[in-house]
Each structure stands twice: as C-alpha cells, then as structure tokens.
Amino acid sequence: KSLPAFVDFLQIQACGGAGGQGLPKYGGFGGDGGKVIVVASKKENTLRHVLQKYPLQMCKAERGENSDKFRLLGDRGADLHVNVPLGVLVHTADGKIVDLNNDGDACIAAQGGKGGNNATNFLGLRGERNLIALELKLLADVGLVGFPNAGKSTFLKAISRTQPKITAFPFTTLSPQIGIMEYQDGRKISVADLPGLIEGASQNFGMGFKFLRHVERTKLLLYVLDINPFQLSFKYPERSAFQALLLLIQELDEYGHGMLEKPSFMALNKIDTDKSGHLTDRLFDLVKNLPDSLEEVDESFHPKNLPKFHEIFRMSAMKRENTELVKNRIREIMDENAEKQRAEELEKKNALLQMKHDDALRVYEEHLKTTFV
C-alpha cells in the first residue's frame, strides 16, 4: 500500500515497555519498562515518516531487564522516541492536548511498567497502552489564503525557490507547501501555500479543516484574489472577484480561531489579464472602501466581521510584477510586529520587577516597624 505524500493527522497505539521480572530468592528487582516519548524535531516536515516507520500504527518501548543472580538490579528498558515535526499537537489518552512547537519539546505518550519488586510480588508490570493522535499544524510565518486558481502557487514560486505544481485547474495544490523568502541581510520568512478554500470549508466541506487548521499558527495572512470572475465548477454559480473575497472572509470568520484578527495584506492578482486596468481599479476601490462597498452586493455576501488590510497590492505573480514589493512589505510589517511584541514583553518584565521591588520594600518597612516599636 503506497503512503500519501503528505500526512498531517495520524493515530498511533503507544505501548510502554513491560517491567522486567524480579528474583524473589535473592531479592532482585527487575528493570522498569521504557517510555514512549513524542519529540518535536526541526528535521521533520510531515508525519509521513512516522507512518512509514510504524505502518501498523503501533510503537513499543523496550521491556525492562529481568533480575538474575549475577545482576540483581535489572537495567531499565530503553525509551522509544517518536520524532515529529514542529507544530504537532499530541492528543493524549486522557483528553489533554500537548503543543510541541519548539525543537526538543516532548510529551510522554505511554509510561513503562514497573519492574518486579517486593511490592509487586517480584512480577514485572505491563506498560501503558494508549491510543494517541498526532495532529500537524504547520508553523509558517505567512499563510496564503484564496480560492482555488487564485495564483497562490505561482506567487510562492516567484518569491522562493519552491517549485509547486501549477496548472490552470482548481485544486492543483492538494497538500500544503512551504517556501522560504530570503533577504539580502540573511533574514528568512517562511510562507505556506495552502489548499484552496471552497464555499462551506468552515463546515468541513471540500478541503475543510485540512486547510484551515494550518492557517491558525501563521503570524500574517496574504489574501490572494484573482481579479477575474471565479467559478469552482458547474455546481457553483460564477462569482465576481469581490463576491469571492467576501465568501472567503465568511469562511475564515466562521472557522474562528482569530483568523480575521491576524495582520493581513491583500494582493489583487493577474492584473496582466486586465489590459485597460479598469477591472483592477474598480476592485481596488471596492476592497479599500469596505465596509461601505458592501452595499454593492446582495446581503447574503455580507460577512459578520471584516479583516483590516494593512495594504492592497496590484500584482501579477505570473509576470512577477510587484512580487518583490509584496515580499518586502511583508518583511517590514513582520519586523514591526516583532519589535512591538518585544517592547510589550519588556514592559511586562519591568512591571513584574517593579512589583517585586515594591513588595520587598514593603516587607522591609514592616520589619523596621516591628523591630523599633
């Protein structure tokens, strides 16, 4: 059976190693069984290798060593480390969710059994057997959002070394792809090209959550909008570009998780197909004048909430027109936000230090009062 190219959700049975047998005659203790530990590693990209290594979706740590008369204390069984990409959520057997965001973050999926000792009548105990789920949410700086065929893959190819598959058909991108934007000073920003949304994606139609859960962790969103009318298939009516944008916003708003609160840019793509520029200018004005421009469309297209676009770009990803401008502005806003975040964290740290200083001073003053009364 061939494995899928991209795996972002996987259930596995984690089995801790059994404890080794004790030796009642000599009072020997068996070694404890090893643990199963899920570890985040920056060397991994998807969960595919986990499925490849454990095709039966079961992993087991080593059992503890038995006690014998030449070695009364049995060695502990080796832990089994299951390496996963950064950004994996581990859904544990007791209903908890552990977030593995940084290289080396770890979660114990199954404890090993205790080695045989006098409390267990010198019998080694079985290790835990837990069904856990691994859910990957990509850790990218920038998420590209848009309906199929908007030009997200073309943009990713223009600003990075990634070579995504590009054709004139919807759903060319069936799995997320990460590209890296590199700058002259060595700064790198990761960009995720995610499968295109369709109407109803927030209700898990089409790509559904397979798309949306990967957008949650991005720091910035770039909306890529085809300036031409869009029709997914004969089952869907043709939408104007402005209508398509409003439907896209509705899907992100319905999904929640603060999607519309993220810093956002808008790229009006494929301006090379608009020779006069009138179509692009009209669309630019509609987007810029939100929410007033909602009067131009039927109420069914009105989103409950709207994102705030830092900037609206006219762009042709195919001709690489203004792609460098977009790339540089993304860098600027991300650096500004990072600096603002650092300043806020420093302010909180200083406030905490001041509180500790004030508390210490108050305690000292109380001490002086009681001492000289």
XYZ file of C-alpha atoms in Angstrom:
373
model
C 0.000 0.000 0.000
C 1.508 3.343 -1.038
C 1.751 6.112 1.544
C 0.191 9.537 0.962
C 2.711 12.250 0.087
C 1.580 14.491 2.929
C 0.317 13.216 6.288
C -0.952 15.758 8.812
C -3.091 13.553 11.080
C -2.230 10.146 12.490
C -3.452 7.865 15.276
C -0.953 5.506 16.853
C -1.029 2.952 19.660
C 1.766 3.845 22.084
C 2.899 0.901 24.213
C 5.224 1.355 27.163
C 7.687 -1.460 27.770
C 6.821 -4.121 30.349
C 8.790 -4.238 33.598
C 11.416 -6.968 33.983
C 10.856 -9.882 36.354
C 12.321 -9.712 39.863
C 14.146 -12.550 41.622
C 12.476 -13.390 44.971
C 15.204 -15.799 46.085
C 17.851 -13.070 46.119
C 15.586 -10.010 46.461
C 16.463 -8.877 42.965
C 14.456 -6.122 41.259
C 13.546 -6.138 37.570
C 14.194 -3.013 35.499
C 11.345 -0.615 34.666
C 9.985 -0.681 31.127
C 10.859 2.146 28.745
C 8.540 5.072 27.929
C 7.174 6.117 24.544
C 8.040 9.795 24.106
C 6.886 12.039 21.251
C 9.608 14.587 20.444
C 9.436 17.655 18.158
C 12.316 17.776 15.672
C 13.093 20.544 13.183
C 14.482 17.883 10.837
C 10.982 16.521 10.141
C 8.389 18.088 7.834
C 5.320 15.832 7.898
C 4.032 12.816 9.798
C 4.662 10.614 6.764
C 7.912 9.203 8.144
C 6.092 8.151 11.363
C 3.606 6.171 9.274
C 6.496 4.802 7.218
C 8.367 3.639 10.325
C 5.262 2.261 12.048
C 2.978 1.058 9.220
C 0.761 -0.825 11.687
C 0.428 2.445 13.652
C 1.793 0.828 16.804
C 5.062 1.659 18.554
C 6.524 -0.062 21.587
C 9.336 0.820 24.001
C 11.780 -1.808 25.279
C 10.905 -4.021 28.235
C 12.965 -3.836 31.425
C 15.717 -6.373 32.026
C 14.980 -9.330 34.300
C 16.886 -9.700 37.544
C 19.250 -12.661 37.882
C 21.708 -13.821 40.499
C 24.625 -12.225 38.665
C 22.756 -8.936 38.143
C 20.235 -8.389 40.897
C 19.102 -4.958 39.635
C 17.843 -5.286 36.066
C 18.541 -2.451 33.619
C 15.750 -0.117 32.666
C 14.258 -0.637 29.214
C 15.226 1.954 26.571
C 12.723 4.735 25.891
C 11.296 4.943 22.372
C 11.478 8.436 20.869
C 8.975 9.156 18.110
C 10.208 12.220 16.212
C 7.550 14.528 14.774
C 7.676 17.953 13.040
C 7.446 21.226 14.935
C 3.830 22.298 15.290
C 2.345 18.919 16.237
C -0.491 18.679 18.729
C -0.474 15.434 20.715
C -3.987 14.373 21.737
C -3.333 12.161 24.768
C -5.438 9.277 26.069
C -6.772 11.370 28.989
C -8.131 14.070 26.684
C -5.303 16.575 27.099
C -3.648 18.344 24.178
C 0.098 18.931 24.305
C 1.582 21.534 21.958
C 5.037 20.734 20.527
C 6.178 23.996 18.940
C 9.919 24.089 19.600
C 12.779 21.792 18.700
C 13.143 19.278 21.551
C 9.658 19.762 23.051
C 8.483 16.356 24.287
C 5.399 14.550 25.550
C 5.247 11.151 27.268
C 2.700 9.105 25.325
C 2.953 5.896 27.399
C 4.704 5.075 30.672
C 6.675 1.864 31.061
C 5.637 -0.814 33.562
C 7.305 -1.089 36.967
C 9.974 -3.730 37.321
C 9.259 -6.705 39.590
C 9.926 -5.934 43.260
C 8.641 -6.900 46.699
C 5.598 -4.614 46.280
C 4.548 -6.457 43.086
C 5.438 -9.923 44.342
C 8.522 -9.598 42.092
C 6.375 -9.678 38.952
C 7.066 -7.095 36.250
C 4.027 -4.974 35.357
C 2.736 -4.215 31.880
C 3.427 -0.803 30.388
C 0.654 1.605 29.441
C -1.105 1.119 26.115
C -2.521 4.424 24.949
C -4.176 5.422 21.696
C -2.913 8.910 20.873
C -3.481 11.222 17.921
C -0.843 13.372 16.260
C -2.167 16.487 14.502
C 0.189 18.661 12.486
C -0.435 22.393 12.224
C 2.210 23.989 10.053
C 4.420 26.597 11.675
C 4.787 29.162 8.915
C 5.206 32.921 9.250
C 2.865 33.780 6.375
C -0.214 31.922 5.157
C -1.522 32.372 1.613
C -5.313 32.254 1.535
C -7.567 32.302 -1.500
C -9.963 30.260 -3.571
C -8.542 27.674 -5.991
C -6.687 29.051 -9.018
C -6.115 32.457 -7.416
C -2.372 32.207 -8.102
C -1.007 31.292 -4.660
C 1.353 28.609 -6.011
C 2.582 30.969 -8.734
C 3.300 33.619 -6.111
C 5.156 31.107 -3.938
C 7.292 30.123 -6.924
C 8.037 33.785 -7.666
C 9.275 34.688 -4.187
C 11.059 31.467 -3.151
C 12.952 28.500 -4.534
C 9.965 26.219 -4.095
C 8.699 24.622 -7.328
C 4.999 23.876 -6.752
C 2.930 22.152 -9.408
C 0.984 24.788 -11.361
C -1.788 24.257 -13.910
C -4.999 26.024 -14.895
C -7.187 23.657 -12.868
C -8.666 24.117 -9.395
C -7.110 22.136 -6.536
C -3.683 21.751 -8.124
C -2.326 22.219 -4.596
C -3.703 19.253 -2.676
C -1.290 19.493 0.249
C 0.425 22.427 1.979
C 3.796 23.543 0.674
C 6.313 25.718 2.493
C 8.510 28.224 0.695
C 11.231 30.389 2.210
C 11.611 34.067 1.312
C 15.267 35.036 1.683
C 16.530 38.602 2.047
C 19.968 40.112 1.409
C 20.735 40.519 5.117
C 20.074 36.813 5.761
C 16.532 37.222 7.148
C 14.255 34.306 6.226
C 10.466 34.226 6.321
C 8.502 31.014 5.725
C 5.385 31.110 3.527
C 2.769 28.351 3.407
C 0.800 27.775 0.215
C -2.307 26.010 1.452
C -5.040 24.118 -0.419
C -7.667 26.475 -1.815
C -10.837 27.059 0.127
C -14.312 26.493 -1.250
C -17.654 27.720 -0.015
C -18.565 25.690 3.067
C -14.968 24.894 4.020
C -15.583 26.033 7.599
C -18.284 23.322 7.848
C -15.612 20.839 6.710
C -16.770 20.589 3.094
C -14.079 20.108 0.460
C -10.605 20.567 1.985
C -12.328 21.892 5.125
C -10.302 21.704 8.291
C -7.435 20.071 6.370
C -6.813 23.587 5.056
C -7.976 25.769 7.894
C -6.072 24.201 10.782
C -2.799 25.009 9.002
C -3.646 28.721 8.916
C -4.137 29.030 12.682
C -0.484 29.468 13.616
C 0.645 31.836 10.882
C 1.621 35.319 12.033
C 0.345 37.085 8.913
C -2.129 36.328 6.134
C -1.769 37.277 2.486
C -5.125 37.139 0.685
C -4.526 36.301 -2.981
C -7.505 37.292 -5.138
C -7.957 36.649 -8.847
C -9.331 39.875 -10.313
C -11.419 37.830 -12.802
C -14.779 36.157 -12.079
C -14.427 32.771 -10.374
C -16.439 29.548 -10.736
C -15.234 26.388 -8.979
C -17.408 24.047 -11.077
C -20.796 23.871 -12.767
C -22.301 23.122 -9.320
C -21.384 26.632 -8.170
C -22.566 29.940 -9.666
C -19.984 32.293 -11.113
C -18.840 34.883 -8.599
C -17.293 38.264 -9.192
C -13.859 38.777 -7.617
C -15.395 40.972 -4.912
C -18.058 38.363 -4.130
C -15.350 35.685 -3.984
C -13.393 37.773 -1.470
C -16.444 38.235 0.755
C -17.156 34.499 0.695
C -13.536 33.815 1.570
C -13.796 36.184 4.551
C -17.001 34.457 5.648
C -15.248 31.058 5.648
C -12.345 32.340 7.754
C -14.729 34.111 10.142
C -16.920 31.017 10.544
C -13.881 28.920 11.383
C -12.871 31.371 14.114
C -9.538 30.984 15.960
C -8.797 34.690 15.460
C -8.341 34.388 11.692
C -9.650 37.864 10.887
C -7.598 39.454 13.663
C -4.255 38.462 12.128
C -2.219 41.145 10.308
C -3.328 40.887 6.681
C -2.384 42.058 3.195
C -4.456 41.858 0.026
C -2.920 41.017 -3.364
C -5.142 41.585 -6.414
C -3.566 39.055 -8.738
C -3.493 38.513 -12.527
C -3.504 42.216 -13.413
C -1.734 41.201 -16.644
C -5.137 39.941 -17.857
C -6.647 43.418 -17.419
C -5.056 45.486 -20.187
C -7.089 48.636 -19.560
C -6.730 48.385 -15.772
C -10.385 49.339 -15.261
C -11.333 45.969 -13.696
C -8.422 46.175 -11.240
C -9.140 49.795 -10.310
C -12.804 49.012 -9.651
C -11.912 46.027 -7.459
C -9.245 48.041 -5.624
C -11.822 50.703 -4.721
C -14.345 48.105 -3.528
C -11.802 46.468 -1.216
C -10.402 49.779 0.021
C -13.863 51.159 0.854
C -15.052 48.216 2.943
C -17.477 48.107 4.735
C -19.283 50.859 2.769
C -18.851 48.947 -0.504
C -20.945 46.040 0.854
C -23.932 47.976 -0.490
C -22.781 46.882 -3.979
C -23.615 43.193 -3.339
C -26.512 41.115 -2.050
C -26.829 40.858 1.733
C -26.047 37.111 1.605
C -22.442 38.060 0.799
C -22.060 40.356 3.820
C -19.564 38.942 6.348
C -20.318 39.465 10.049
C -16.753 40.655 10.580
C -14.055 42.053 8.319
C -10.261 41.853 8.392
C -8.205 45.039 8.331
C -5.829 45.041 5.365
C -2.542 46.839 6.056
C -2.101 47.330 2.313
C -3.699 46.365 -1.001
C -1.383 45.427 -3.875
C -1.900 45.140 -7.607
C 0.135 42.098 -8.648
C 0.856 39.644 -11.435
C 2.536 36.591 -9.892
C 2.888 35.071 -13.377
C 4.778 38.125 -14.733
C 6.452 38.735 -11.349
C 5.075 42.251 -11.332
C 5.140 43.780 -7.824
C 6.011 40.414 -6.211
C 9.226 41.900 -4.772
C 7.213 44.815 -3.389
C 4.849 42.407 -1.626
C 7.792 40.381 -0.325
C 9.483 43.486 1.131
C 6.317 44.901 2.706
C 5.620 41.559 4.390
C 9.117 41.740 5.880
C 8.555 45.298 7.117
C 5.246 44.585 8.871
C 6.570 41.375 10.428
C 9.635 43.194 11.772
C 7.432 45.988 13.126
C 5.144 43.499 14.893
C 8.109 41.570 16.300
C 9.594 44.798 17.673
C 6.241 45.779 19.177
C 5.944 42.335 20.796
C 9.459 42.588 22.236
C 8.642 46.025 23.666
C 5.423 44.705 25.279
C 7.277 41.739 26.800
C 9.989 44.056 28.160
C 7.319 46.327 29.640
C 5.655 43.346 31.372
C 9.019 42.139 32.675
C 9.861 45.576 34.057
C 6.405 45.829 35.670
C 6.916 42.467 37.388
C 10.362 43.522 38.614
C 8.881 46.759 39.959
C 6.144 44.802 41.777
C 8.750 42.515 43.355
C 10.822 45.553 44.367
C 7.753 47.254 45.913
C 6.802 44.062 47.792
C 10.351 43.657 49.124
C 10.404 47.307 50.213
C 7.036 46.942 51.983
C 8.237 43.818 53.825
C 11.426 45.638 54.875
C 9.437 48.641 56.157
C 7.129 46.330 58.137
C 10.207 44.665 59.590
C 11.628 48.051 60.704
C 8.337 48.987 62.357
C 8.172 45.816 64.417
C 11.869 45.975 65.290
C 11.867 49.526 66.756
C 8.468 49.594 68.395
